[in-house]
């Protein structure tokens, strides 16, 4: 290890002395030459451009640096220790010696500090971080490229100080890659820094991708409020208000309004432009056709739809893996979609009944007739023991009541107005199939037989009225 490489030896820079020396030489000629053997060399010591003093022996400075470096060498055994400041020794030939070694070394001991050799990551001539050595720096750029660009492209890169790889991608035997570029010029230089400032390869990549905070514009979208916008950018509402002087805590923000926020802008973006071919579905359309044989508000699928297929050639541009542009350059249909055809009924159910009533159940027996029962008048008939528990409308009509609940012992019940003076009442359903206002046709299932309300078992209780007068259902229902 050489701890003294950073000590820079330069030629004399005192132009005034040089001018005097040259003028004297011209006047004295060979007389001056006779004194050459008597000239001595001293060394002016500068730290970051400031003169510290003069010494007559450079090895004294070397020894000072060496001793200081030994103090921290054990702490950083894998690094080359160097002087952090620019330490310059300027030689000068003089007739009489004027130096103070001890004073200069004492000053120098306080003025200089030690650092380690490292490689600086430079973006657009600005140092943004340090890694251990040039190999680590090369790995940072290569691994960042590998995150977003194909390995075949990255493998072609010989010099990592570049802005784009157009000349490289054109040589690749890969027609999908159009271009790979870095958004900024990235280079590596040998430098020195404190050991704690040195980043691992992974840390340096994250730094390049994360970048630095910069002001940016957020356009307000539907449903957004100030607190949510602030949170999305890791800001407080107060910080957003500071960035937008015209905004107040109680301000109402509008859709499309532009707000200044701060967000991280990457130091470097890897831009990849590639040609991509994808097979994509083509959605089918739905066509509706009227069918006069089907009742209105009913539908039936005549032909099921099928997705089509198309092959699309895209040119897609990504920045750090995020798609920023997607252009269609060609499109070919591989398979046409099949249209879905739905039949819609147009046949209107007449809301007026015919006056000819059918039996409301699928078979069954009458378990209770109209008349006195248990000391009260039983207004209808009860039917049970059916083969199918669906209850049918006895004639066309409009549902005037379809209600769940106790309903004074009726349970879940339905009333149909046949719009010709007749009304039919149905009690004790377990489930209702219709809603108030709905037009039903004769024989249509309106609900499921049950035992809700005041009931001793699963059955239907049905009543029939004409202009409000109670009728005996058995005089009108046709089995």
Coordinates of C-alpha atoms in Angstrom, one line a residue:
X1 CA 0.0 0.0 0.0
X2 CA 1.3 3.5 -0.8
X3 CA -0.2 6.1 1.5
X4 CA 1.5 9.0 -0.3
X5 CA 0.2 8.9 -3.8
X6 CA -2.0 11.9 -3.2
X7 CA 1.0 14.2 -2.4
X8 CA 1.4 16.2 -5.6
X9 CA 4.8 17.5 -6.6
X10 CA 4.5 20.4 -9.0
X11 CA 7.0 22.7 -10.8
X12 CA 7.6 26.1 -9.2
X13 CA 4.7 28.4 -9.6
X14 CA 6.1 31.7 -8.3
X15 CA 6.2 33.7 -11.6
X16 CA 7.6 36.8 -9.9
X17 CA 10.7 35.0 -8.7
X18 CA 11.0 33.3 -12.0
X19 CA 11.0 36.7 -13.8
X20 CA 13.6 38.1 -11.4
X21 CA 15.7 34.9 -11.9
X22 CA 15.5 35.3 -15.7
X23 CA 16.4 39.0 -15.7
X24 CA 19.4 38.4 -13.4
X25 CA 20.6 35.6 -15.7
X26 CA 20.5 37.9 -18.7
X27 CA 22.6 40.5 -16.9
X28 CA 25.0 38.4 -15.1
X29 CA 25.6 35.7 -17.8
X30 CA 28.3 33.2 -16.8
X31 CA 28.8 34.9 -13.4
X32 CA 25.4 33.5 -12.2
X33 CA 26.3 30.1 -13.7
X34 CA 29.2 30.0 -11.3
X35 CA 26.9 30.0 -8.3
X36 CA 24.7 27.1 -9.5
X37 CA 26.5 24.6 -7.3
X38 CA 25.7 26.7 -4.3
X39 CA 21.8 26.8 -4.8
X40 CA 19.7 24.8 -2.4
X41 CA 16.1 23.4 -2.8
X42 CA 13.3 24.1 -0.4
X43 CA 9.6 23.0 -0.6
X44 CA 6.7 25.3 -0.1
X45 CA 3.8 23.3 1.4
X46 CA 0.2 24.1 0.4
X47 CA -3.1 22.6 1.7
X48 CA -6.1 23.3 -0.5
X49 CA -4.3 26.3 -2.0
X50 CA -3.3 27.8 1.3
X51 CA 0.5 28.1 2.0
X52 CA 1.4 26.4 5.3
X53 CA 5.1 27.1 5.3
X54 CA 8.4 25.8 3.9
X55 CA 10.4 22.6 4.5
X56 CA 13.7 21.4 3.2
X57 CA 12.9 17.7 3.1
X58 CA 9.8 16.1 1.6
X59 CA 10.4 12.9 3.5
X60 CA 9.3 14.7 6.7
X61 CA 5.9 15.3 5.2
X62 CA 5.8 11.7 3.9
X63 CA 6.6 10.5 7.4
X64 CA 3.8 12.6 9.0
X65 CA 1.2 11.3 6.5
X66 CA 2.4 7.7 7.1
X67 CA 2.2 8.0 10.9
X68 CA -1.3 9.5 10.7
X69 CA -2.5 6.8 8.3
X70 CA -1.2 4.0 10.7
X71 CA -3.6 5.3 13.3
X72 CA -6.7 4.3 11.3
X73 CA -5.3 1.6 9.1
X74 CA -6.5 -1.2 11.5
X75 CA -10.0 0.3 11.4
X76 CA -10.2 0.3 7.6
X77 CA -7.9 -2.6 6.5
X78 CA -9.5 -3.0 3.1
X79 CA -9.1 0.6 2.0
X80 CA -6.1 2.6 0.8
X81 CA -5.6 5.6 3.2
X82 CA -4.9 8.9 1.6
X83 CA -4.9 12.6 2.5
X84 CA -8.4 14.1 2.0
X85 CA -7.2 17.6 1.2
X86 CA -5.1 18.7 -1.8
X87 CA -1.6 18.5 -0.4
X88 CA 1.0 20.2 -2.7
X89 CA 4.7 20.6 -2.3
X90 CA 6.3 23.2 -4.6
X91 CA 10.1 23.0 -5.0
X92 CA 12.2 26.2 -5.3
X93 CA 15.9 26.7 -5.8
X94 CA 17.3 29.4 -3.4
X95 CA 20.7 30.8 -2.3
X96 CA 19.9 30.9 1.3
X97 CA 17.7 28.4 3.2
X98 CA 14.6 29.8 4.9
X99 CA 12.4 27.0 6.4
X100 CA 10.9 25.8 9.6
X101 CA 10.3 22.1 9.5
X102 CA 8.8 21.7 13.0
X103 CA 6.4 24.6 12.7
X104 CA 5.2 23.5 9.3
X105 CA 4.7 19.8 10.5
X106 CA 2.8 21.0 13.5
X107 CA 0.5 23.1 11.3
X108 CA 0.2 20.3 8.8
X109 CA -0.8 17.8 11.4
X110 CA -3.9 20.0 12.3
X111 CA -4.7 21.0 8.7
X112 CA -4.9 17.6 7.0
X113 CA -7.3 14.8 7.5
X114 CA -7.3 11.3 6.2
X115 CA -9.8 9.6 3.8
X116 CA -9.8 6.5 1.7
X117 CA -9.5 6.1 -2.0
X118 CA -12.9 5.5 -3.7
X119 CA -14.7 5.8 -7.0
X120 CA -17.2 8.6 -7.4
X121 CA -20.4 8.1 -9.3
X122 CA -20.8 11.1 -11.5
X123 CA -24.0 12.1 -13.2
X124 CA -23.8 15.1 -15.5
X125 CA -20.5 16.2 -14.0
X126 CA -22.0 16.1 -10.4
X127 CA -20.8 13.6 -7.8
X128 CA -23.9 11.9 -6.3
X129 CA -22.2 9.1 -4.3
X130 CA -19.2 6.9 -3.8
X131 CA -18.4 3.2 -4.1
X132 CA -15.4 1.2 -3.1
X133 CA -13.6 1.0 -6.4
X134 CA -14.1 1.2 -10.2
X135 CA -15.2 -2.4 -10.4
X136 CA -18.0 -1.7 -8.0
X137 CA -18.9 1.4 -10.0
X138 CA -19.1 -0.7 -13.2
X139 CA -21.3 -3.2 -11.3
X140 CA -23.7 -0.4 -10.3
X141 CA -24.3 0.7 -13.8
X142 CA -24.4 -2.8 -15.2
X143 CA -26.8 -4.1 -12.6
X144 CA -29.1 -1.1 -13.0
X145 CA -29.2 -1.7 -16.7
X146 CA -29.9 -5.4 -16.1
X147 CA -33.0 -4.5 -14.1
X148 CA -34.6 -2.9 -17.1
X149 CA -32.8 -3.9 -20.2
X150 CA -32.1 -7.4 -21.8
X151 CA -28.8 -9.0 -20.8
X152 CA -27.8 -9.3 -24.5
X153 CA -27.8 -5.5 -24.7
X154 CA -26.0 -4.9 -21.5
X155 CA -23.3 -7.5 -22.4
X156 CA -22.4 -5.4 -25.5
X157 CA -21.5 -2.4 -23.4
X158 CA -17.7 -1.9 -23.3
X159 CA -17.5 1.6 -22.0
X160 CA -20.0 2.6 -19.3
X161 CA -19.5 6.3 -19.8
X162 CA -22.2 7.0 -22.3
X163 CA -25.6 8.4 -23.0
X164 CA -27.1 5.9 -25.3
X165 CA -26.5 2.5 -26.9
X166 CA -28.0 3.1 -30.3
X167 CA -24.9 1.9 -32.0
X168 CA -24.9 -1.3 -29.9
X169 CA -28.5 -2.3 -30.3
X170 CA -28.2 -2.0 -34.0
X171 CA -25.6 -4.7 -34.0
X172 CA -27.7 -7.1 -31.8
X173 CA -29.2 -10.1 -33.4
X174 CA -32.5 -9.3 -31.7
X175 CA -35.1 -7.5 -33.6
X176 CA -37.2 -6.8 -30.6
X177 CA -34.8 -4.2 -29.1
X178 CA -35.0 -0.9 -30.8
X179 CA -33.1 1.3 -28.4
X180 CA -31.6 1.4 -24.9
X181 CA -30.6 4.8 -23.4
X182 CA -29.6 6.3 -20.2
X183 CA -31.4 9.6 -19.5
X184 CA -28.1 11.2 -18.2
X185 CA -24.4 10.9 -18.7
X186 CA -22.9 8.6 -16.1
X187 CA -19.2 8.3 -15.5
X188 CA -16.8 7.0 -12.9
X189 CA -13.8 9.0 -11.5
X190 CA -11.2 8.1 -8.9
X191 CA -11.7 10.3 -5.8
X192 CA -11.4 10.2 -2.0
X193 CA -14.0 10.3 0.7
X194 CA -14.7 9.2 4.3
X195 CA -15.3 5.5 4.7
X196 CA -18.8 5.9 6.1
X197 CA -19.9 7.6 2.8
X198 CA -19.0 4.6 0.7
X199 CA -22.1 2.8 -0.6
X200 CA -22.6 -0.9 -1.5
X201 CA -23.5 -1.7 -5.1
X202 CA -27.1 -2.2 -4.1
X203 CA -27.3 1.0 -2.1
X204 CA -25.8 3.0 -5.1
X205 CA -28.4 1.5 -7.5
X206 CA -31.3 2.5 -5.2
X207 CA -29.8 6.0 -4.9
X208 CA -29.7 6.3 -8.7
X209 CA -33.2 5.1 -9.1
X210 CA -34.7 7.1 -6.2
X211 CA -32.9 10.4 -7.0
X212 CA -33.6 13.6 -5.2
X213 CA -36.6 15.6 -4.2
X214 CA -37.8 18.1 -6.8
X215 CA -40.9 20.2 -7.3
X216 CA -43.5 18.6 -9.6
X217 CA -47.1 19.3 -10.6
X218 CA -50.0 17.1 -9.5
X219 CA -53.3 17.5 -11.4
X220 CA -56.3 16.9 -9.1
X221 CA -58.5 14.0 -10.1
X222 CA -62.1 13.1 -9.2
X223 CA -62.5 12.2 -5.5
X224 CA -59.2 13.5 -4.3
X225 CA -58.9 15.7 -1.2
X226 CA -55.9 17.7 0.0
X227 CA -55.0 15.4 2.8
X228 CA -54.9 12.3 0.5
X229 CA -52.8 14.2 -2.1
X230 CA -50.3 15.2 0.6
X231 CA -50.1 11.7 2.0
X232 CA -49.4 10.2 -1.5
X233 CA -46.3 12.4 -1.7
X234 CA -45.2 11.9 1.9
X235 CA -46.0 15.5 2.7
X236 CA -48.2 17.1 5.4
X237 CA -51.1 19.4 4.5
X238 CA -49.1 22.3 5.9
X239 CA -46.2 21.5 3.5
X240 CA -48.5 21.5 0.5
X241 CA -50.0 24.8 1.6
X242 CA -46.4 26.3 1.8
X243 CA -45.7 25.1 -1.7
X244 CA -49.0 26.6 -3.0
X245 CA -49.3 30.1 -1.4
X246 CA -52.8 30.7 -2.9
X247 CA -54.1 27.6 -1.1
X248 CA -55.7 27.6 2.3
X249 CA -56.7 24.8 4.7
X250 CA -60.4 25.3 3.9
X251 CA -59.9 25.7 0.2
X252 CA -62.0 23.6 -2.1
X253 CA -59.8 22.0 -4.8
X254 CA -61.3 21.4 -8.2
X255 CA -60.8 18.5 -10.7
X256 CA -58.0 19.5 -13.1
X257 CA -56.5 22.0 -10.7
X258 CA -52.7 21.9 -10.6
X259 CA -50.8 21.8 -7.3
X260 CA -47.1 22.0 -6.7
X261 CA -45.8 19.0 -4.7
X262 CA -42.4 17.5 -4.2
X263 CA -41.5 14.1 -5.4
X264 CA -38.4 12.1 -6.0
X265 CA -36.9 12.4 -9.4
X266 CA -34.4 9.6 -10.3
X267 CA -30.9 10.7 -11.0
X268 CA -30.8 8.3 -14.0
X269 CA -33.6 6.5 -15.9
X270 CA -33.0 3.4 -18.1
X271 CA -35.1 3.9 -21.2
X272 CA -35.9 0.8 -23.2
X273 CA -37.7 0.9 -26.5
X274 CA -38.7 -2.4 -27.9
X275 CA -41.0 -4.0 -30.5
X276 CA -43.6 -6.3 -28.9
X277 CA -46.1 -8.6 -30.5
X278 CA -49.1 -9.7 -28.5
X279 CA -52.2 -11.7 -29.2
X280 CA -55.2 -10.0 -27.6
X281 CA -58.9 -10.7 -27.3
X282 CA -61.6 -8.9 -29.3
X283 CA -64.7 -8.4 -27.3
X284 CA -67.9 -9.5 -29.0
X285 CA -70.9 -7.3 -29.4
X286 CA -74.4 -8.1 -28.2
X287 CA -77.4 -7.8 -30.6
X288 CA -81.0 -7.8 -29.5
X289 CA -83.8 -9.2 -31.6
X290 CA -87.6 -8.8 -30.8
X291 CA -89.6 -12.0 -30.5
X292 CA -93.4 -11.7 -30.6
X293 CA -93.9 -15.2 -29.2
X294 CA -92.2 -14.3 -25.9
X295 CA -93.8 -12.1 -23.3
X296 CA -92.5 -8.6 -22.8
X297 CA -89.6 -8.2 -20.3
X298 CA -88.4 -11.7 -20.9
X299 CA -85.1 -12.6 -22.6
X300 CA -83.5 -15.7 -24.1
X301 CA -80.1 -16.2 -25.6
X302 CA -80.4 -17.3 -29.3
X303 CA -76.6 -17.3 -30.0
X304 CA -73.8 -17.2 -27.4
X305 CA -71.0 -14.7 -28.1
X306 CA -67.4 -15.7 -28.7
X307 CA -64.2 -13.6 -28.2
X308 CA -62.2 -12.9 -31.3
X309 CA -58.4 -12.7 -31.5
X310 CA -56.1 -10.0 -32.9
X311 CA -52.3 -9.8 -33.2
X312 CA -50.9 -6.4 -32.4
X313 CA -47.4 -5.1 -33.0
X314 CA -46.5 -2.4 -30.5
X315 CA -43.5 -0.1 -30.0
X316 CA -43.3 0.2 -26.2
X317 CA -41.1 2.7 -24.3
X318 CA -40.4 2.2 -20.6
X319 CA -38.5 4.3 -18.1
X320 CA -37.1 2.3 -15.2
X321 CA -39.7 -0.4 -16.1
X322 CA -42.7 1.9 -16.2
X323 CA -44.5 2.2 -19.6
X324 CA -44.5 5.8 -20.7
X325 CA -45.5 5.3 -24.4
X326 CA -47.2 2.6 -26.3
X327 CA -47.7 2.9 -30.0
X328 CA -49.6 0.4 -32.3
X329 CA -47.7 0.0 -35.6
X330 CA -49.6 -3.0 -37.0
X331 CA -52.8 -5.0 -36.2
X332 CA -54.1 -8.2 -37.8
X333 CA -57.3 -9.9 -37.0
X334 CA -56.7 -13.7 -36.5
X335 CA -60.3 -14.6 -35.6
X336 CA -63.4 -12.6 -35.9
X337 CA -65.6 -12.4 -32.7
X338 CA -69.1 -14.0 -32.8
X339 CA -71.9 -11.7 -32.0
X340 CA -74.2 -12.6 -29.0
X341 CA -77.8 -12.6 -30.0
X342 CA -80.5 -12.1 -27.4
X343 CA -84.2 -12.5 -28.0
X344 CA -86.4 -10.0 -26.2
X345 CA -90.1 -10.7 -25.8
X346 CA -92.6 -8.2 -27.1
X347 CA -95.8 -10.1 -26.4
X348 CA -97.8 -8.0 -24.0
X349 CA -99.5 -9.8 -21.1
X350 CA -103.1 -8.5 -20.9
X351 CA -103.7 -7.1 -17.4
X352 CA -107.4 -7.7 -17.7
X353 CA -108.6 -11.1 -16.7
X354 CA -110.8 -13.4 -18.8
X355 CA -113.1 -14.3 -16.0
X356 CA -112.2 -17.9 -16.5
X357 CA -110.2 -19.1 -13.5
X358 CA -107.9 -22.0 -13.3
X359 CA -107.0 -24.1 -10.2
X360 CA -104.1 -22.3 -8.3
X361 CA -102.1 -25.4 -7.3
X362 CA -100.6 -28.5 -8.9
X363 CA -103.2 -31.0 -7.7
X364 CA -103.8 -31.1 -4.0
X365 CA -106.8 -31.6 -1.7
X366 CA -109.1 -29.2 0.0
X367 CA -108.4 -29.4 3.7
X368 CA -110.9 -26.7 4.7
X369 CA -113.9 -25.2 3.0
X370 CA -115.5 -21.8 3.1
X371 CA -117.9 -21.4 6.0
X372 CA -118.0 -21.4 9.8
X373 CA -115.0 -22.9 11.4
X374 CA -113.9 -22.8 15.0
X375 CA -116.5 -20.2 15.8
X376 CA -115.5 -17.9 13.0
X377 CA -116.4 -17.5 9.3
X378 CA -113.7 -19.1 7.0
X379 CA -113.7 -16.8 4.0
X380 CA -111.9 -19.0 1.5
X381 CA -110.7 -22.5 1.0
X382 CA -107.4 -24.3 2.0
X383 CA -105.5 -26.5 -0.3
X384 CA -102.7 -28.8 0.7
X385 CA -101.0 -32.1 -0.4
X386 CA -99.7 -30.8 -3.8
X387 CA -97.1 -32.3 -6.1
X388 CA -95.4 -29.0 -6.7
X389 CA -95.5 -26.1 -4.2
X390 CA -95.5 -23.3 -6.8
X391 CA -98.7 -21.3 -6.7
X392 CA -100.3 -20.1 -10.0
X393 CA -102.2 -16.9 -10.7
X394 CA -105.8 -18.0 -11.4
X395 CA -106.2 -15.4 -14.2
X396 CA -104.4 -12.4 -15.8
X397 CA -104.1 -9.3 -13.7
X398 CA -102.0 -6.8 -11.9
X399 CA -100.3 -7.5 -8.5
X400 CA -101.7 -4.9 -6.1
X401 CA -100.1 -6.4 -2.9
X402 CA -97.0 -8.6 -2.4
X403 CA -96.0 -8.4 1.2
X404 CA -93.8 -10.3 3.7
X405 CA -94.6 -10.5 7.4
X406 CA -97.4 -11.5 9.9
X407 CA -100.0 -9.3 8.2
X408 CA -102.8 -10.1 10.7
X409 CA -102.3 -13.8 10.3
X410 CA -102.1 -13.9 6.5
X411 CA -98.3 -14.4 6.6
X412 CA -96.6 -13.6 3.3
X413 CA -99.5 -12.9 1.0
X414 CA -100.4 -11.6 -2.5
X415 CA -103.5 -9.8 -3.9
X416 CA -104.1 -9.8 -7.7
X417 CA -106.5 -7.3 -9.3
X418 CA -107.9 -8.9 -12.4
X419 CA -109.1 -5.5 -13.6
X420 CA -112.6 -6.8 -14.4
X421 CA -114.1 -6.5 -11.0
X422 CA -112.5 -9.7 -9.6
X423 CA -109.7 -9.9 -7.1
X424 CA -107.9 -13.0 -5.8
X425 CA -106.1 -13.2 -2.4
X426 CA -103.4 -15.8 -1.6
X427 CA -102.0 -16.4 1.9
X428 CA -99.2 -18.2 3.8
X429 CA -96.4 -18.1 1.1
X430 CA -92.9 -19.2 2.1
X431 CA -91.5 -17.1 -0.9
X432 CA -92.9 -14.4 -3.2
X433 CA -92.0 -14.4 -6.9
X434 CA -93.7 -11.1 -7.9
X435 CA -93.8 -7.5 -6.9
X436 CA -96.5 -4.8 -6.6
X437 CA -97.5 -3.3 -10.0
X438 CA -96.3 -6.3 -11.9
X439 CA -98.6 -7.7 -14.6
X440 CA -99.0 -11.5 -14.4
X441 CA -100.6 -14.0 -16.8
X442 CA -102.9 -16.8 -16.0
X443 CA -100.9 -19.8 -14.8
X444 CA -97.8 -17.8 -14.0
X445 CA -96.0 -18.9 -10.8
X446 CA -96.4 -16.1 -8.2
X447 CA -94.9 -17.7 -5.1
X448 CA -94.2 -20.8 -3.1
X449 CA -96.6 -22.5 -0.8
X450 CA -95.7 -22.2 2.9
X451 CA -96.9 -22.0 6.4
X452 CA -96.3 -18.3 7.4
X453 CA -98.8 -16.3 9.5
X454 CA -101.6 -18.1 11.4
X455 CA -101.2 -21.6 10.0
X456 CA -101.1 -25.2 11.2
X457 CA -99.2 -26.6 8.2
X458 CA -98.0 -26.0 4.7
X459 CA -101.0 -25.0 2.6
X460 CA -102.6 -22.3 0.4
X461 CA -105.5 -20.2 1.6
X462 CA -107.3 -18.5 -1.4
X463 CA -110.2 -16.0 -1.4
X464 CA -112.1 -14.5 -4.3
X465 CA -113.9 -11.2 -4.5
X466 CA -116.0 -9.4 -7.1
X467 CA -116.5 -5.7 -6.7
X468 CA -115.6 -6.2 -3.1
X469 CA -118.1 -8.9 -2.4
X470 CA -116.8 -12.3 -1.1
X471 CA -117.4 -15.2 -3.4
X472 CA -117.0 -19.0 -2.9
X473 CA -113.8 -19.9 -4.9
X474 CA -115.2 -23.4 -5.6
X475 CA -118.0 -21.8 -7.7
X476 CA -115.4 -20.3 -10.0
X477 CA -112.1 -22.2 -10.0
X478 CA -111.8 -24.8 -12.7
X479 CA -109.8 -27.9 -11.8

